[in-house]
mmCIF file of C-alpha atoms and ligand atoms in Angstrom:
data_model
loop_
_atom_site.group_PDB
_atom_site.id
_atom_site.type_symbol
_atom_site.label_atom_id
_atom_site.label_comp_id
_atom_site.label_asym_id
_atom_site.label_seq_id
_atom_site.Cartn_x
_atom_site.Cartn_y
_atom_site.Cartn_z
ATOM 1 C CA LYS A 247 0.000 0.000 0.000
ATOM 2 C CA THR A 248 3.011 2.296 -0.040
ATOM 3 C CA GLU A 249 3.605 4.100 -3.335
ATOM 4 C CA ILE A 250 7.136 5.015 -4.317
ATOM 5 C CA LEU A 251 7.382 8.122 -6.476
ATOM 6 C CA LYS A 252 10.737 8.686 -8.122
ATOM 7 C CA ILE A 253 11.327 12.388 -8.704
ATOM 8 C CA ASP A 254 14.361 14.014 -10.311
ATOM 9 C CA LEU A 255 15.294 17.079 -8.279
ATOM 10 C CA HIS A 256 16.679 18.792 -11.372
ATOM 11 C CA ASN A 257 13.512 18.229 -13.360
ATOM 12 C CA ILE A 258 10.631 18.035 -10.915
ATOM 13 C CA ASP A 259 7.533 16.253 -12.186
ATOM 14 C CA SER A 260 4.707 18.555 -11.108
ATOM 15 C CA GLN A 261 2.067 15.829 -11.506
ATOM 16 C CA LYS A 262 3.843 13.658 -8.953
ATOM 17 C CA ILE A 263 4.205 16.624 -6.581
ATOM 18 C CA LYS A 264 0.480 17.370 -6.984
ATOM 19 C CA TYR A 265 -0.327 13.779 -6.158
ATOM 20 C CA ALA A 266 1.872 13.750 -3.047
ATOM 21 C CA ALA A 267 0.474 17.122 -1.927
ATOM 22 C CA GLN A 268 -3.031 15.748 -2.244
ATOM 23 C CA VAL A 269 -2.121 12.805 -0.019
ATOM 24 C CA ILE A 270 -0.942 15.323 2.606
ATOM 25 C CA GLU A 271 -4.121 17.404 2.237
ATOM 26 C CA GLU A 272 -6.221 14.291 2.751
ATOM 27 C CA GLY A 273 -4.439 13.457 5.999
ATOM 28 C CA GLY A 274 -1.959 10.884 4.669
ATOM 29 C CA LEU A 275 1.769 10.370 5.240
ATOM 30 C CA VAL A 276 4.421 11.269 2.654
ATOM 31 C CA ALA A 277 8.149 10.659 3.153
ATOM 32 C CA PHE A 278 10.193 13.197 1.202
ATOM 33 C CA PRO A 279 13.829 14.198 0.769
ATOM 34 C CA THR A 280 15.283 17.286 2.398
ATOM 35 C CA GLU A 281 18.856 18.578 2.191
ATOM 36 C CA THR A 282 19.571 17.220 5.697
ATOM 37 C CA VAL A 283 17.788 13.858 5.950
ATOM 38 C CA TYR A 284 14.485 12.452 4.670
ATOM 39 C CA GLY A 285 11.371 13.628 6.513
ATOM 40 C CA LEU A 286 8.071 11.876 7.208
ATOM 41 C CA GLY A 287 5.456 14.510 6.457
ATOM 42 C CA ALA A 288 1.837 15.130 7.387
ATOM 43 C CA ASN A 289 -0.465 18.152 7.545
ATOM 44 C CA ALA A 290 0.734 19.928 10.695
ATOM 45 C CA LEU A 291 -2.722 21.351 11.384
ATOM 46 C CA ASN A 292 -4.448 17.962 11.313
ATOM 47 C CA LYS A 293 -4.139 16.179 14.649
ATOM 48 C CA THR A 294 -5.210 12.792 13.297
ATOM 49 C CA ALA A 295 -2.674 12.969 10.475
ATOM 50 C CA VAL A 296 0.097 13.896 12.899
ATOM 51 C CA GLU A 297 -0.846 10.989 15.174
ATOM 52 C CA LYS A 298 -0.105 8.672 12.248
ATOM 53 C CA ILE A 299 3.489 9.946 12.146
ATOM 54 C CA PHE A 300 4.097 8.920 15.759
ATOM 55 C CA LYS A 301 2.538 5.533 15.095
ATOM 56 C CA ALA A 302 4.502 4.803 11.896
ATOM 57 C CA LYS A 303 7.824 5.727 13.511
ATOM 58 C CA GLY A 304 7.131 4.248 16.927
ATOM 59 C CA ARG A 305 8.053 7.658 18.266
ATOM 60 C CA PRO A 306 7.549 8.568 21.947
ATOM 61 C CA SER A 307 4.745 11.111 22.213
ATOM 62 C CA ASP A 308 6.819 13.437 24.400
ATOM 63 C CA ASN A 309 9.128 14.216 21.470
ATOM 64 C CA PRO A 310 7.868 17.238 19.496
ATOM 65 C CA LEU A 311 8.000 17.596 15.702
ATOM 66 C CA ILE A 312 9.476 20.224 13.415
ATOM 67 C CA VAL A 313 7.007 22.161 11.253
ATOM 68 C CA HIS A 314 8.233 22.792 7.703
ATOM 69 C CA VAL A 315 7.029 25.862 5.837
ATOM 70 C CA ALA A 316 7.817 27.325 2.405
ATOM 71 C CA ASP A 317 9.009 30.764 3.456
ATOM 72 C CA LYS A 318 9.489 33.280 6.248
ATOM 73 C CA LYS A 319 6.045 34.802 5.613
ATOM 74 C CA SER A 320 4.352 31.574 6.680
ATOM 75 C CA VAL A 321 5.907 31.695 10.158
ATOM 76 C CA GLY A 322 3.704 34.568 11.328
ATOM 77 C CA ASN A 323 0.612 32.367 11.427
ATOM 78 C CA LEU A 324 2.266 29.810 13.689
ATOM 79 C CA VAL A 325 4.116 31.835 16.324
ATOM 80 C CA LEU A 326 3.176 34.596 18.766
ATOM 81 C CA ARG A 327 6.187 36.751 17.960
ATOM 82 C CA ILE A 328 9.349 36.576 15.900
ATOM 83 C CA PRO A 329 12.345 37.756 17.951
ATOM 84 C CA GLU A 330 14.704 40.098 16.111
ATOM 85 C CA LYS A 331 17.560 37.599 16.237
ATOM 86 C CA ALA A 332 15.300 34.906 14.788
ATOM 87 C CA GLU A 333 14.494 37.206 11.888
ATOM 88 C CA LYS A 334 18.211 37.712 11.282
ATOM 89 C CA LEU A 335 18.856 33.973 11.282
ATOM 90 C CA MET A 336 15.961 33.370 8.878
ATOM 91 C CA ASP A 337 17.371 35.951 6.485
ATOM 92 C CA ALA A 338 20.845 34.435 6.709
ATOM 93 C CA PHE A 339 20.106 30.705 6.589
ATOM 94 C CA TRP A 340 16.629 30.016 5.179
ATOM 95 C CA PRO A 341 15.934 28.073 3.150
ATOM 96 C CA GLY A 342 18.384 25.716 4.812
ATOM 97 C CA PRO A 343 19.274 23.334 7.664
ATOM 98 C CA LEU A 344 18.219 25.579 10.557
ATOM 99 C CA THR A 345 15.227 25.060 12.872
ATOM 100 C CA LEU A 346 14.053 27.869 15.130
ATOM 101 C CA VAL A 347 12.037 27.348 18.315
ATOM 102 C CA MET A 348 9.550 30.149 19.086
ATOM 103 C CA ASP A 349 6.374 30.669 21.155
ATOM 104 C CA LYS A 350 3.498 28.933 19.403
ATOM 105 C CA GLN A 351 0.046 30.140 18.485
ATOM 106 C CA SER A 352 -2.916 28.023 19.534
ATOM 107 C CA ILE A 353 -3.504 26.920 15.918
ATOM 108 C CA VAL A 354 -0.489 24.589 16.306
ATOM 109 C CA PRO A 355 -1.866 21.332 17.757
ATOM 110 C CA ASP A 356 -0.458 20.163 21.101
ATOM 111 C CA ILE A 357 0.492 16.837 19.562
ATOM 112 C CA ILE A 358 3.074 18.614 17.361
ATOM 113 C CA THR A 359 4.751 20.315 20.299
ATOM 114 C CA ALA A 360 4.264 17.488 22.792
ATOM 115 C CA GLY A 361 2.392 19.941 24.974
ATOM 116 C CA LEU A 362 5.154 22.585 24.991
ATOM 117 C CA ASP A 363 4.300 26.277 24.516
ATOM 118 C CA THR A 364 6.886 26.503 21.755
ATOM 119 C CA VAL A 365 7.042 25.240 18.182
ATOM 120 C CA ALA A 366 10.080 24.358 16.055
ATOM 121 C CA ILE A 367 9.980 25.664 12.474
ATOM 122 C CA ARG A 368 12.195 25.404 9.432
ATOM 123 C CA VAL A 369 12.232 26.204 5.711
ATOM 124 C CA PRO A 370 14.120 23.391 3.938
ATOM 125 C CA SER A 371 16.166 24.172 0.835
ATOM 126 C CA HIS A 372 15.650 20.893 -1.007
ATOM 127 C CA PRO A 373 13.699 21.674 -4.212
ATOM 128 C CA ILE A 374 11.419 18.635 -3.842
ATOM 129 C CA ALA A 375 10.597 19.493 -0.214
ATOM 130 C CA LEU A 376 9.866 23.096 -1.159
ATOM 131 C CA ALA A 377 7.731 22.092 -4.147
ATOM 132 C CA LEU A 378 5.697 19.752 -1.937
ATOM 133 C CA ILE A 379 5.084 22.349 0.785
ATOM 134 C CA ARG A 380 4.130 25.010 -1.774
ATOM 135 C CA GLU A 381 1.753 22.686 -3.593
ATOM 136 C CA ALA A 382 0.082 21.477 -0.376
ATOM 137 C CA LYS A 383 -0.245 25.099 0.832
ATOM 138 C CA LEU A 384 0.022 23.727 4.348
ATOM 139 C CA PRO A 385 2.646 23.629 7.076
ATOM 140 C CA ILE A 386 4.085 20.113 7.031
ATOM 141 C CA ALA A 387 5.121 18.394 10.250
ATOM 142 C CA ALA A 388 8.053 16.106 9.560
ATOM 143 C CA PRO A 389 10.433 14.248 11.826
ATOM 144 C CA SER A 390 13.228 12.244 10.244
ATOM 145 C CA ALA A 391 11.724 9.358 8.244
ATOM 146 C CA ASN A 392 13.279 6.518 10.229
ATOM 147 C CA ILE A 393 11.938 4.090 12.785
ATOM 148 C CA SER A 394 12.629 5.718 16.174
ATOM 149 C CA GLY A 395 16.088 4.819 17.432
ATOM 150 C CA LYS A 396 17.581 4.094 14.004
ATOM 151 C CA PRO A 397 19.915 6.480 12.206
ATOM 152 C CA SER A 398 18.124 9.180 10.223
ATOM 153 C CA PRO A 399 17.678 8.249 6.548
ATOM 154 C CA THR A 400 19.941 9.972 4.057
ATOM 155 C CA ASP A 401 18.685 7.973 1.067
ATOM 156 C CA SER A 402 15.273 6.742 -0.074
ATOM 157 C CA LYS A 403 16.390 3.150 0.325
ATOM 158 C CA HIS A 404 16.819 3.768 4.072
ATOM 159 C CA VAL A 405 13.246 5.063 4.219
ATOM 160 C CA ILE A 406 11.924 2.099 2.245
ATOM 161 C CA ASN A 407 13.749 -0.203 4.664
ATOM 162 C CA ASP A 408 12.147 1.405 7.708
ATOM 163 C CA LEU A 409 8.705 2.559 6.568
ATOM 164 C CA TYR A 410 7.535 0.593 3.542
ATOM 165 C CA GLY A 411 3.977 -0.563 4.242
ATOM 166 C CA LYS A 412 3.526 1.998 7.025
ATOM 167 C CA VAL A 413 3.149 5.216 5.014
ATOM 168 C CA ASP A 414 1.188 6.249 1.913
ATOM 169 C CA VAL A 415 3.944 7.658 -0.283
ATOM 170 C CA ILE A 416 7.737 7.588 -0.299
ATOM 171 C CA ILE A 417 9.322 10.104 -2.644
ATOM 172 C CA ASP A 418 12.643 8.850 -3.957
ATOM 173 C CA GLY A 419 14.705 11.959 -4.640
ATOM 174 C CA GLY A 420 18.238 10.620 -4.234
ATOM 175 C CA PHE A 421 20.718 11.349 -1.455
ATOM 176 C CA SER A 422 20.363 14.047 1.174
ATOM 177 C CA ASN A 423 23.622 15.892 0.695
ATOM 178 C CA ILE A 424 24.147 17.347 4.189
ATOM 179 C CA GLY A 425 23.484 14.031 5.916
ATOM 180 C CA VAL A 426 22.999 15.265 9.496
ATOM 181 C CA GLU A 427 19.791 16.886 10.711
ATOM 182 C CA SER A 428 19.112 20.592 10.981
ATOM 183 C CA THR A 429 20.526 22.751 13.756
ATOM 184 C CA VAL A 430 17.854 23.463 16.380
ATOM 185 C CA VAL A 431 18.057 26.810 18.216
ATOM 186 C CA ASP A 432 15.787 28.022 21.010
ATOM 187 C CA MET A 433 14.982 31.659 20.160
ATOM 188 C CA VAL A 434 12.687 32.197 23.148
ATOM 189 C CA VAL A 435 15.659 32.783 25.435
ATOM 190 C CA ASP A 436 18.337 35.439 25.056
ATOM 191 C CA PRO A 437 21.078 34.673 24.268
ATOM 192 C CA PRO A 438 19.559 31.980 22.068
ATOM 193 C CA MET A 439 20.414 28.394 22.943
ATOM 194 C CA LEU A 440 21.708 25.671 20.641
ATOM 195 C CA LEU A 441 19.567 22.608 21.354
ATOM 196 C CA ARG A 442 20.897 20.339 18.598
ATOM 197 C CA PRO A 443 24.041 20.916 16.529
ATOM 198 C CA GLY A 444 23.428 20.314 12.831
ATOM 199 C CA GLY A 445 23.854 21.551 9.283
ATOM 200 C CA ILE A 446 24.349 25.218 10.240
ATOM 201 C CA THR A 447 27.372 25.520 12.507
ATOM 202 C CA LEU A 448 27.616 27.334 15.846
ATOM 203 C CA GLU A 449 30.225 29.591 14.240
ATOM 204 C CA GLN A 450 27.814 30.523 11.442
ATOM 205 C CA LEU A 451 25.081 31.358 13.968
ATOM 206 C CA GLU A 452 27.388 33.499 16.081
ATOM 207 C CA ASP A 453 28.603 35.396 13.016
ATOM 208 C CA VAL A 454 25.046 36.627 12.533
ATOM 209 C CA ILE A 455 23.627 37.088 16.066
ATOM 210 C CA GLY A 456 26.609 37.011 18.406
ATOM 211 C CA ASN A 457 26.700 34.843 21.491
ATOM 212 C CA VAL A 458 24.792 31.540 21.358
ATOM 213 C CA ARG A 459 24.811 29.270 24.398
ATOM 214 C CA ILE A 460 25.037 25.510 24.093
ATOM 215 C CA ASP A 461 22.376 23.557 25.961
ATOM 216 C CA PRO A 462 24.328 22.017 28.868
ATOM 217 C CA GLY A 463 22.122 18.952 28.460
ATOM 218 C CA ILE A 464 23.844 18.053 25.177
ATOM 219 C CA ALA A 465 27.360 19.046 26.106
ATOM 220 C CA GLN A 466 28.161 15.995 28.153
ATOM 221 C CA LYS A 467 27.172 12.525 29.111
ATOM 222 C CA ASN A 468 23.894 12.738 30.953
ATOM 223 C CA LEU A 469 23.118 9.239 31.962
ATOM 224 C CA ASP A 470 22.664 10.348 35.557
ATOM 225 C CA GLY A 471 19.724 12.406 34.273
ATOM 226 C CA LYS A 472 20.799 15.468 36.251
ATOM 227 C CA VAL A 473 21.096 17.721 33.211
ATOM 228 C CA VAL A 474 18.119 17.074 30.990
ATOM 229 C CA PRO A 475 18.436 18.375 27.434
ATOM 230 C CA LYS A 476 15.916 21.098 26.614
ATOM 231 C CA SER A 477 15.137 19.501 23.276
ATOM 232 C CA PRO A 478 13.164 16.395 24.246
ATOM 233 C CA GLY A 479 14.511 14.370 21.314
ATOM 234 C CA MET A 480 18.100 14.782 22.442
ATOM 235 C CA LYS A 481 17.638 12.651 25.531
ATOM 236 C CA TYR A 482 17.019 9.474 23.567
ATOM 237 C CA LYS A 483 19.787 7.175 22.460
ATOM 238 C CA HIS A 484 19.502 7.787 18.747
ATOM 239 C CA TYR A 485 21.422 7.036 15.637
ATOM 240 C CA ALA A 486 22.513 3.746 17.052
ATOM 241 C CA PRO A 487 23.689 0.937 14.815
ATOM 242 C CA LYS A 488 23.182 -2.606 16.135
ATOM 243 C CA ALA A 489 26.892 -2.992 16.838
ATOM 244 C CA LYS A 490 28.476 -1.419 19.882
ATOM 245 C CA VAL A 491 30.295 1.811 18.983
ATOM 246 C CA VAL A 492 33.474 2.933 20.726
ATOM 247 C CA ILE A 493 34.963 6.343 19.942
ATOM 248 C CA VAL A 494 38.697 6.864 20.246
ATOM 249 C CA GLU A 495 39.815 10.459 20.569
ATOM 250 C CA GLY A 496 43.233 12.098 20.570
ATOM 251 C CA GLU A 497 46.232 12.737 18.401
ATOM 252 C CA ILE A 498 45.868 10.791 15.129
ATOM 253 C CA GLN A 499 48.909 8.497 15.513
ATOM 254 C CA LYS A 500 47.974 7.559 19.064
ATOM 255 C CA VAL A 501 44.366 6.949 18.095
ATOM 256 C CA ALA A 502 45.500 4.552 15.366
ATOM 257 C CA GLU A 503 47.794 2.692 17.772
ATOM 258 C CA LYS A 504 45.007 2.371 20.318
ATOM 259 C CA ILE A 505 42.432 1.189 17.790
ATOM 260 C CA ASN A 506 44.817 -1.421 16.377
ATOM 261 C CA GLU A 507 45.496 -2.662 19.880
ATOM 262 C CA LEU A 508 41.752 -2.887 20.645
ATOM 263 C CA VAL A 509 41.113 -4.651 17.339
ATOM 264 C CA LYS A 510 43.724 -7.333 18.179
ATOM 265 C CA GLU A 511 42.188 -7.810 21.578
ATOM 266 C CA CYS A 512 38.709 -8.254 20.080
ATOM 267 C CA GLU A 513 39.942 -10.644 17.427
ATOM 268 C CA SER A 514 41.599 -12.807 20.067
ATOM 269 C CA ARG A 515 38.150 -13.139 21.593
ATOM 270 C CA ASP A 516 36.468 -13.807 18.238
ATOM 271 C CA ILE A 517 34.609 -10.491 18.241
ATOM 272 C CA LYS A 518 33.941 -9.154 14.735
ATOM 273 C CA VAL A 519 35.110 -5.558 14.451
ATOM 274 C CA GLY A 520 34.806 -2.636 12.069
ATOM 275 C CA ILE A 521 36.783 0.602 11.946
ATOM 276 C CA LEU A 522 35.434 4.023 10.957
ATOM 277 C CA ALA A 523 38.388 6.090 9.810
ATOM 278 C CA THR A 524 39.130 8.938 7.413
ATOM 279 C CA ASP A 525 40.996 9.273 4.114
ATOM 280 C CA GLU A 526 44.030 10.531 6.013
ATOM 281 C CA THR A 527 44.118 7.624 8.475
ATOM 282 C CA LYS A 528 42.655 4.559 6.767
ATOM 283 C CA HIS A 529 46.110 3.234 5.792
ATOM 284 C CA PHE A 530 46.898 2.688 9.488
ATOM 285 C CA TYR A 531 44.360 -0.147 9.658
ATOM 286 C CA PRO A 532 43.658 -3.548 8.085
ATOM 287 C CA GLU A 533 41.942 -2.664 4.806
ATOM 288 C CA ASN A 534 39.221 -5.300 5.044
ATOM 289 C CA LEU A 535 37.994 -3.925 8.390
ATOM 290 C CA THR A 536 38.068 -0.242 7.555
ATOM 291 C CA VAL A 537 35.615 2.262 6.108
ATOM 292 C CA SER A 538 36.663 5.837 5.397
ATOM 293 C CA LEU A 539 33.983 8.443 6.032
ATOM 294 C CA GLY A 540 35.842 11.044 3.962
ATOM 295 C CA SER A 541 38.583 13.585 4.341
ATOM 296 C CA ARG A 542 39.311 15.473 7.542
ATOM 297 C CA LEU A 543 39.969 18.474 5.322
ATOM 298 C CA ASN A 544 36.389 18.290 4.115
ATOM 299 C CA PRO A 545 34.328 17.283 7.175
ATOM 300 C CA GLU A 546 31.108 17.906 5.211
ATOM 301 C CA THR A 547 31.743 14.581 3.463
ATOM 302 C CA ILE A 548 32.136 12.865 6.832
ATOM 303 C CA ALA A 549 28.757 14.255 7.925
ATOM 304 C CA ALA A 550 27.179 13.186 4.650
ATOM 305 C CA ASN A 551 28.421 9.579 4.956
ATOM 306 C CA LEU A 552 28.008 8.900 8.685
ATOM 307 C CA PHE A 553 24.426 7.586 8.895
ATOM 308 C CA ASN A 554 24.797 5.533 5.731
ATOM 309 C CA ALA A 555 27.896 3.913 7.229
ATOM 310 C CA PHE A 556 25.986 3.039 10.418
ATOM 311 C CA ARG A 557 23.198 1.492 8.371
ATOM 312 C CA ASP A 558 25.674 -0.485 6.268
ATOM 313 C CA TYR A 559 27.081 -2.036 9.443
ATOM 314 C CA ASP A 560 23.590 -3.241 10.344
ATOM 315 C CA LYS A 561 23.763 -5.464 7.259
ATOM 316 C CA THR A 562 26.978 -7.132 8.473
ATOM 317 C CA ASP A 563 27.848 -9.274 11.485
ATOM 318 C CA VAL A 564 30.208 -6.667 12.921
ATOM 319 C CA GLN A 565 29.772 -6.542 16.704
ATOM 320 C CA THR A 566 32.003 -3.655 17.691
ATOM 321 C CA ILE A 567 32.815 -0.515 15.703
ATOM 322 C CA PHE A 568 35.841 1.591 16.590
ATOM 323 C CA ALA A 569 35.351 5.142 15.346
ATOM 324 C CA GLU A 570 37.989 7.857 15.206
ATOM 325 C CA ALA A 571 36.855 11.158 16.692
ATOM 326 C CA VAL A 572 37.097 14.210 14.430
ATOM 327 C CA ASP A 573 37.709 17.856 15.235
ATOM 328 C CA SER A 574 34.567 19.290 16.831
ATOM 329 C CA SER A 575 34.674 22.734 15.241
ATOM 330 C CA GLY A 576 32.263 23.655 12.445
ATOM 331 C CA ILE A 577 30.141 20.749 11.238
ATOM 332 C CA GLY A 578 32.364 18.561 13.456
ATOM 333 C CA LEU A 579 30.189 19.512 16.449
ATOM 334 C CA ALA A 580 27.203 17.806 14.798
ATOM 335 C CA ILE A 581 29.290 14.823 13.677
ATOM 336 C CA MET A 582 30.670 14.237 17.176
ATOM 337 C CA ASN A 583 27.220 14.719 18.736
ATOM 338 C CA ARG A 584 25.751 11.975 16.502
ATOM 339 C CA MET A 585 28.771 9.705 17.009
ATOM 340 C CA ASN A 586 28.591 10.183 20.760
ATOM 341 C CA LYS A 587 24.927 9.269 20.800
ATOM 342 C CA ALA A 588 25.562 6.192 18.682
ATOM 343 C CA ALA A 589 28.307 5.240 21.116
ATOM 344 C CA GLY A 590 26.226 5.975 24.193
ATOM 345 C CA TYR A 591 29.096 8.345 25.090
ATOM 346 C CA ASN A 592 31.494 5.406 25.178
ATOM 347 C CA ILE A 593 34.692 7.319 24.453
ATOM 348 C CA ILE A 594 38.330 6.478 25.025
ATOM 349 C CA LYS A 595 40.779 9.383 25.231
ATOM 350 C CA VAL A 596 44.413 8.682 24.360
HETATM 351 O O1 LIG B 1942 16.853 18.137 9.496
HETATM 352 C C1 LIG B 1942 15.858 17.984 10.195
HETATM 353 O O2 LIG B 1942 15.578 18.726 11.127
HETATM 354 C C2 LIG B 1942 14.924 16.809 9.824
HETATM 355 C C3 LIG B 1942 14.299 17.117 8.472
HETATM 356 C C4 LIG B 1942 13.264 16.097 8.070
HETATM 357 O O3 LIG B 1942 13.780 18.405 8.453
HETATM 358 N N1 LIG B 1942 13.942 16.617 10.843
HETATM 359 C C5 LIG B 1942 14.250 16.134 12.063
HETATM 360 O O4 LIG B 1942 13.164 15.966 12.886
HETATM 361 O O5 LIG B 1942 15.388 15.833 12.386
HETATM 362 P P1 LIG B 1942 13.218 15.105 14.235
HETATM 363 O O6 LIG B 1942 11.801 15.053 14.698
HETATM 364 O O7 LIG B 1942 13.894 13.840 13.987
HETATM 365 O O8 LIG B 1942 13.993 16.008 15.236
HETATM 366 C C6 LIG B 1942 13.387 17.178 15.763
HETATM 367 C C7 LIG B 1942 14.149 17.670 16.962
HETATM 368 C C8 LIG B 1942 13.979 16.764 18.148
HETATM 369 O O9 LIG B 1942 15.204 16.692 18.853
HETATM 370 C C9 LIG B 1942 12.908 17.508 18.962
HETATM 371 O O10 LIG B 1942 12.960 17.191 20.323
HETATM 372 C C10 LIG B 1942 13.269 18.941 18.679
HETATM 373 O O11 LIG B 1942 13.646 18.959 17.316
HETATM 374 N N2 LIG B 1942 12.135 19.853 18.875
HETATM 375 C C11 LIG B 1942 10.990 19.929 18.167
HETATM 376 N N3 LIG B 1942 10.166 20.854 18.670
HETATM 377 C C12 LIG B 1942 10.787 21.403 19.728
HETATM 378 C C13 LIG B 1942 10.456 22.414 20.687
HETATM 379 N N4 LIG B 1942 9.291 23.066 20.642
HETATM 380 N N5 LIG B 1942 11.364 22.696 21.638
HETATM 381 C C14 LIG B 1942 12.549 22.053 21.692
HETATM 382 N N6 LIG B 1942 12.927 21.087 20.829
HETATM 383 C C15 LIG B 1942 12.049 20.761 19.860
HETATM 384 MG MG1 LIG B 1943 14.859 12.070 14.211
#
């Protein structure tokens, strides 16, 4: 009962977009590509439609959804006020991988916001996502289109794997080129607070609005539950492949030595291992065990490949993955946040 619509982002078939938009208007579920990851969309103003999202994903109901709109103008109907700094960020980064949290109007159903007084909004830049929102003429609620707890989907085949048979339409629009989710910023407080690092970097935000604080709840291991992240979704162990993930952090040579030592130890105990390295470091390791995520000089490629690499491991019998840490500046903050969550903050410093 799931239809797969293949759409070329460089030559968008308006009939297929019309069809998908109609499914949304009628209260159905449509998975669609965005520049960050695939989203699972429904009419944000239709409570019953939004309930279907939670059901299809197996998502906890205390985790609010992002509302996707076509442009800045459409935000006015959903929020009580637009803070000046939010306006600046919209002008700088929309359409794009930035989600802004603002005080909601009552038209936004409680199920979207999990009962919070705030709503998270973004304008995606992916041409298929934009075409769909424009055609539907509705705000579209869309979490990442994965089963809860799995890595976010960066390709339609990931979505088909997770949601085929559970949604009405899956649009196949190729790879999501950013590969990590949008940056979520709470604009209700001043200075604004980074709730989830993502496609727009902390440095980029601060260039436009000055000081941005990082939610202490995401800055460190919080298994004791003392510092609860402000963004409900950040408290869950997400992005986790089936294998155990161990991050090794430090100077490159020492990291390689440590990983090779750990690999030998595992092999002596018959544990199947995998290694997530980079173009610059892959030659340190046994070739048959190693996947390069990309170049350290171009961390955007590492972000783009990370979730796909996790999903590929799920198809193997690898039991433990050793992952090299990368520099946490720029997009590296998002990469390390996702790696840390996959690893359950299991990190070895050398
Ligand atoms: O890149 C993305 O943002 C993708 C694409 C599809 O747009 N969407 C996405 O949605 O990653 P989701 O539901 O997987 O993550 C939304 C995050 C969660 O961590 C959630 O807790 C947080 O945004 N969030 C949503 N509404 C919020 C609110 N009112 N206050 C604080 N955090 C909120
Ligand atoms: Mg998600």
